Amino acid sequence: MNKYNHPGVPYFQHVSEHCIHYMSIDGVIFGFSENQLKVLLLRWKGTDEWSLPGGFIYKLESVDAAAGRIVQERTGLNQLYLKQFHVFGDANRYDQADTWQRTKMPLEGIKWSERTISIGYYALVNYSKVTPMPDLITDECRWWNIQDLPRLLFDHNHIIEVALHSLRRELNEQPLNHLLPDPFTIPELQRLHECILGTALDSRNFYKKMLASGQLERLPERRSGTSHKAPYLYRFQETQSGEILPEPGT
Amino acid sequence: MNKYNHPGVPYFQHVSEHCIHYMSIDGVIFGFSENQLKVLLLRWKGTDEWSLPGGFIYKLESVDAAAGRIVQERTGLNQLYLKQFHVFGDANRYDQADTWQRTKMPLEGIKWSERTISIGYYALVNYSKVTPMPDLITDECRWWNIQDLPRLLFDHNHIIEVALHSLRRELNEQPLNHLLPDPFTIPELQRLHECILGTALDSRNFYKKMLASGQLERLPERRSGTSHKAPYLYRFQETQSGEILPEPGT
DNA sequence: CCAAAAGTGTTGGCTATACACCCATGA
DNA sequence: TCATGGGTGTATAGCCAACACTTTTGG
């Protein structure tokens, strides 16, 4: 592949014509599997360099819709939970020369703005329902454990850190069921909390807290098949009030 | 004033040439005076229509820097606390035809993008140090009580609501001293909390909580001049570490 | 019967809330 | 001396953290 046939060139030409310049969206797609919190990353064509999935906003497209489209294209999901968490707007967010060299993209074909302001969204998705799909300029799309990330392109390591910290802060208000099988067990929910918080939790206290919240509905069945006591299955109750704005601080 | 001499036309021409299209910044500048939480608003030239102060991002300017510049230009402050709180990115955030008609701006001179994505920042400033200054396209800049706002241009009523809810949520982590005189008294701090939260607080519990936080330093002087007991003056300690500091002597 | 994980209560400390009176000041 | 708001303590309730054993299951 050389500069004359790299598929990024027509892609960026399309973007340059139809999308808002100087802006992008980056998506931190969280999944949960094998007791690990994971994020979906892309490997750029012909390289060993990874980045977050991202994309651009069409001139008349809502920003939330653009984020949804971008995440949907990489995961195949038509139902997902998305949350805008931060704008990365430094004039020098990353070393541009170094980054574009690492991507092996032909700079003259893809550089359509001197800098990019990126709106960060995180998504909570059901790992088992995702079909990771690379895009035009990437060869591979797959999950990485959040503790074991490579050095990413752009400032994407930083963006993931900020996303994780946001998720941590907002843990109790977020619909974590999007990250779990449906239905799920309390131990699964506990391990998810532990992964997000990075700390161990006491199972007795965790049970009490979850059951006392009144948000969980115990199903008649249990999850069997393991060589130990079968746990009960639960579901979050759908009683989400129509409240749009957050409640006064705690 | 007619369409041929409206100062907005050269202003928007300048912006169109040097700033990032499709993007703006809106600033919710909070001040506190006479036991009221206030925001700084601008009245558009030749109208009775008010809006938030806002502006645009130069092509190579950091977004935070642009927000700082915008707030500084309306307040004259060179020191202030700024926090990015939300991006308003709906494709149809407000009724464009109606809004631009209300501004009495000559549409053909100022419409340089079909829609605008706005990054919301709130600022916490010291009311008594602000010199409100209108800009090129406004006649008047002044404080309004947050409970008593007029119907604003664009979706700015909504933006203020979201800003206030964000501030409420983040109250305990924000440096509220920026909103108060330096030094301040505990009753002043309490009334500020009450304005932000919209609820009354018990003074005994509030004293206990503030003093127990270890963040406050009691000064030897008191604030005198009122016809009642002179309150002690306090300052926030500059040590932002999580250290627990010794309590002030009784 | 063993290994592995599920499920369950009690206690103590800390934090938040409710509540009322005296004090200092200037007019 | 009065009106006004400042400054303080105590008792209760709810929440969170610490802590260990029994149960169930498949192999």
Tab-separated table of N, CA, C and O in Angstrom, chain A residues 131-171:
chain	number	residue	atom	x	y	z
A	131	THR	N	-20.415	-7.549	17.454
A	131	THR	CA	-19.621	-8.110	16.368
A	131	THR	C	-18.606	-7.044	15.956
A	131	THR	O	-18.947	-6.140	15.198
A	132	PRO	N	-17.382	-7.135	16.465
A	132	PRO	CA	-16.419	-6.065	16.169
A	132	PRO	C	-16.115	-6.009	14.679
A	132	PRO	O	-15.845	-7.046	14.060
A	133	MET	N	-16.203	-4.794	14.125
A	133	MET	CA	-16.012	-4.628	12.684
A	133	MET	C	-15.047	-3.485	12.417
A	133	MET	O	-15.321	-2.355	12.815
A	134	PRO	N	-13.937	-3.763	11.727
A	134	PRO	CA	-13.037	-2.673	11.372
A	134	PRO	C	-13.690	-1.760	10.332
A	134	PRO	O	-14.714	-2.119	9.737
A	135	ASP	N	-13.107	-0.579	10.138
A	135	ASP	CA	-13.674	0.334	9.151
A	135	ASP	C	-12.741	0.410	7.940
A	135	ASP	O	-11.852	-0.431	7.778
A	136	LEU	N	-12.938	1.416	7.119
A	136	LEU	CA	-12.186	1.538	5.868
A	136	LEU	C	-10.679	1.658	6.073
A	136	LEU	O	-9.893	1.273	5.209
A	137	ILE	N	-10.283	2.253	7.174
A	137	ILE	CA	-8.860	2.545	7.339
A	137	ILE	C	-8.211	1.680	8.403
A	137	ILE	O	-7.095	1.939	8.821
A	138	THR	N	-8.922	0.621	8.812
A	138	THR	CA	-8.344	-0.268	9.819
A	138	THR	C	-8.479	-1.714	9.376
A	138	THR	O	-9.381	-2.072	8.631
A	139	ASP	N	-7.566	-2.527	9.897
A	139	ASP	CA	-7.525	-3.941	9.520
A	139	ASP	C	-8.247	-4.823	10.514
A	139	ASP	O	-8.652	-5.930	10.189
A	140	GLU	N	-8.337	-4.359	11.752
A	140	GLU	CA	-8.763	-5.263	12.814
A	140	GLU	C	-9.476	-4.467	13.896
A	140	GLU	O	-9.114	-3.325	14.192
A	141	CYS	N	-10.484	-5.098	14.451
A	141	CYS	CA	-11.234	-4.478	15.546
A	141	CYS	C	-11.401	-5.531	16.610
A	141	CYS	O	-11.972	-6.587	16.355
A	142	ARG	N	-10.893	-5.257	17.812
A	142	ARG	CA	-11.080	-6.257	18.866
A	142	ARG	C	-11.017	-5.628	20.256
A	142	ARG	O	-10.612	-4.490	20.442
A	143	TRP	N	-11.451	-6.470	21.222
A	143	TRP	CA	-11.480	-6.042	22.623
A	143	TRP	C	-10.089	-6.123	23.241
A	143	TRP	O	-9.333	-7.057	22.963
A	144	TRP	N	-9.808	-5.169	24.100
A	144	TRP	CA	-8.585	-5.197	24.915
A	144	TRP	C	-8.985	-5.028	26.379
A	144	TRP	O	-9.849	-4.222	26.689
A	145	ASN	N	-8.294	-5.766	27.232
A	145	ASN	CA	-8.502	-5.531	28.660
A	145	ASN	C	-8.019	-4.132	29.019
A	145	ASN	O	-6.964	-3.690	28.558
A	146	ILE	N	-8.784	-3.485	29.860
A	146	ILE	CA	-8.465	-2.089	30.146
A	146	ILE	C	-7.171	-1.944	30.941
A	146	ILE	O	-6.522	-0.899	30.901
A	147	GLN	N	-6.770	-3.013	31.626
A	147	GLN	CA	-5.511	-2.925	32.372
A	147	GLN	C	-4.298	-3.201	31.490
A	147	GLN	O	-3.165	-3.087	31.942
A	148	ASP	N	-4.551	-3.561	30.273
A	148	ASP	CA	-3.458	-4.118	29.483
A	148	ASP	C	-3.426	-3.489	28.092
A	148	ASP	O	-3.230	-4.170	27.097
A	149	LEU	N	-3.601	-2.182	28.040
A	149	LEU	CA	-3.677	-1.503	26.752
A	149	LEU	C	-2.288	-1.228	26.203
A	149	LEU	O	-1.349	-0.970	26.949
A	150	PRO	N	-2.161	-1.249	24.872
A	150	PRO	CA	-0.902	-0.824	24.266
A	150	PRO	C	-0.837	0.709	24.258
A	150	PRO	O	-1.795	1.378	24.661
A	151	ARG	N	0.279	1.217	23.818
A	151	ARG	CA	0.364	2.659	23.587
A	151	ARG	C	-0.493	2.964	22.359
A	151	ARG	O	-0.279	2.393	21.287
A	152	LEU	N	-1.461	3.841	22.511
A	152	LEU	CA	-2.404	4.111	21.429
A	152	LEU	C	-1.981	5.336	20.623
A	152	LEU	O	-1.173	6.154	21.071
A	153	LEU	N	-2.610	5.465	19.465
A	153	LEU	CA	-2.416	6.650	18.631
A	153	LEU	C	-3.103	7.864	19.259
A	153	LEU	O	-3.975	7.727	20.111
A	154	PHE	N	-2.735	9.023	18.766
A	154	PHE	CA	-3.326	10.288	19.250
A	154	PHE	C	-3.160	10.366	20.788
A	154	PHE	O	-2.170	9.842	21.313
A	155	ASP	N	-4.129	10.983	21.451
A	155	ASP	CA	-4.089	11.017	22.923
A	155	ASP	C	-5.091	10.026	23.495
A	155	ASP	O	-5.699	10.272	24.529
A	156	HIS	N	-5.241	8.874	22.807
A	156	HIS	CA	-6.338	7.990	23.167
A	156	HIS	C	-6.138	7.270	24.489
A	156	HIS	O	-7.128	6.904	25.142
A	157	ASN	N	-4.891	7.062	24.913
A	157	ASN	CA	-4.716	6.511	26.261
A	157	ASN	C	-5.305	7.471	27.296
A	157	ASN	O	-5.992	7.054	28.236
A	158	HIS	N	-5.047	8.727	27.093
A	158	HIS	CA	-5.577	9.732	28.017
A	158	HIS	C	-7.098	9.769	27.989
A	158	HIS	O	-7.753	9.836	29.032
A	159	ILE	N	-7.667	9.708	26.794
A	159	ILE	CA	-9.124	9.755	26.673
A	159	ILE	C	-9.764	8.582	27.413
A	159	ILE	O	-10.766	8.742	28.114
A	160	ILE	N	-9.159	7.403	27.301
A	160	ILE	CA	-9.706	6.233	28.004
A	160	ILE	C	-9.624	6.439	29.511
A	160	ILE	O	-10.557	6.112	30.259
A	161	GLU	N	-8.526	7.015	29.966
A	161	GLU	CA	-8.413	7.280	31.408
A	161	GLU	C	-9.520	8.201	31.889
A	161	GLU	O	-10.130	7.972	32.939
A	162	VAL	N	-9.754	9.261	31.128
A	162	VAL	CA	-10.794	10.213	31.539
A	162	VAL	C	-12.167	9.539	31.492
A	162	VAL	O	-13.008	9.738	32.374
A	163	ALA	N	-12.384	8.703	30.484
A	163	ALA	CA	-13.666	7.987	30.383
A	163	ALA	C	-13.863	7.085	31.591
A	163	ALA	O	-14.943	7.044	32.193
A	164	LEU	N	-12.818	6.366	31.961
A	164	LEU	CA	-12.941	5.445	33.096
A	164	LEU	C	-13.195	6.212	34.386
A	164	LEU	O	-14.025	5.801	35.207
A	165	HIS	N	-12.517	7.318	34.557
A	165	HIS	CA	-12.762	8.117	35.760
A	165	HIS	C	-14.188	8.667	35.774
A	165	HIS	O	-14.830	8.720	36.825
A	166	SER	N	-14.695	9.065	34.619
A	166	SER	CA	-16.075	9.556	34.566
A	166	SER	C	-17.044	8.440	34.933
A	166	SER	O	-17.962	8.638	35.723
A	167	LEU	N	-16.812	7.273	34.353
A	167	LEU	CA	-17.685	6.137	34.639
A	167	LEU	C	-17.652	5.804	36.126
A	167	LEU	O	-18.686	5.519	36.742
A	168	ARG	N	-16.472	5.856	36.717
A	168	ARG	CA	-16.332	5.576	38.140
A	168	ARG	C	-17.173	6.530	38.972
A	168	ARG	O	-17.889	6.138	39.879
A	169	ARG	N	-17.065	7.809	38.637
A	169	ARG	CA	-17.796	8.817	39.388
A	169	ARG	C	-19.300	8.658	39.246
A	169	ARG	O	-20.055	8.931	40.169
A	170	GLU	N	-19.715	8.220	38.080
A	170	GLU	CA	-21.143	8.182	37.780
A	170	GLU	C	-21.718	6.778	37.949
A	170	GLU	O	-22.882	6.545	37.622
A	171	LEU	N	-20.904	5.870	38.455
A	171	LEU	CA	-21.276	4.456	38.538
A	171	LEU	C	-22.702	4.230	39.006
A	171	LEU	O	-23.465	3.507	38.367
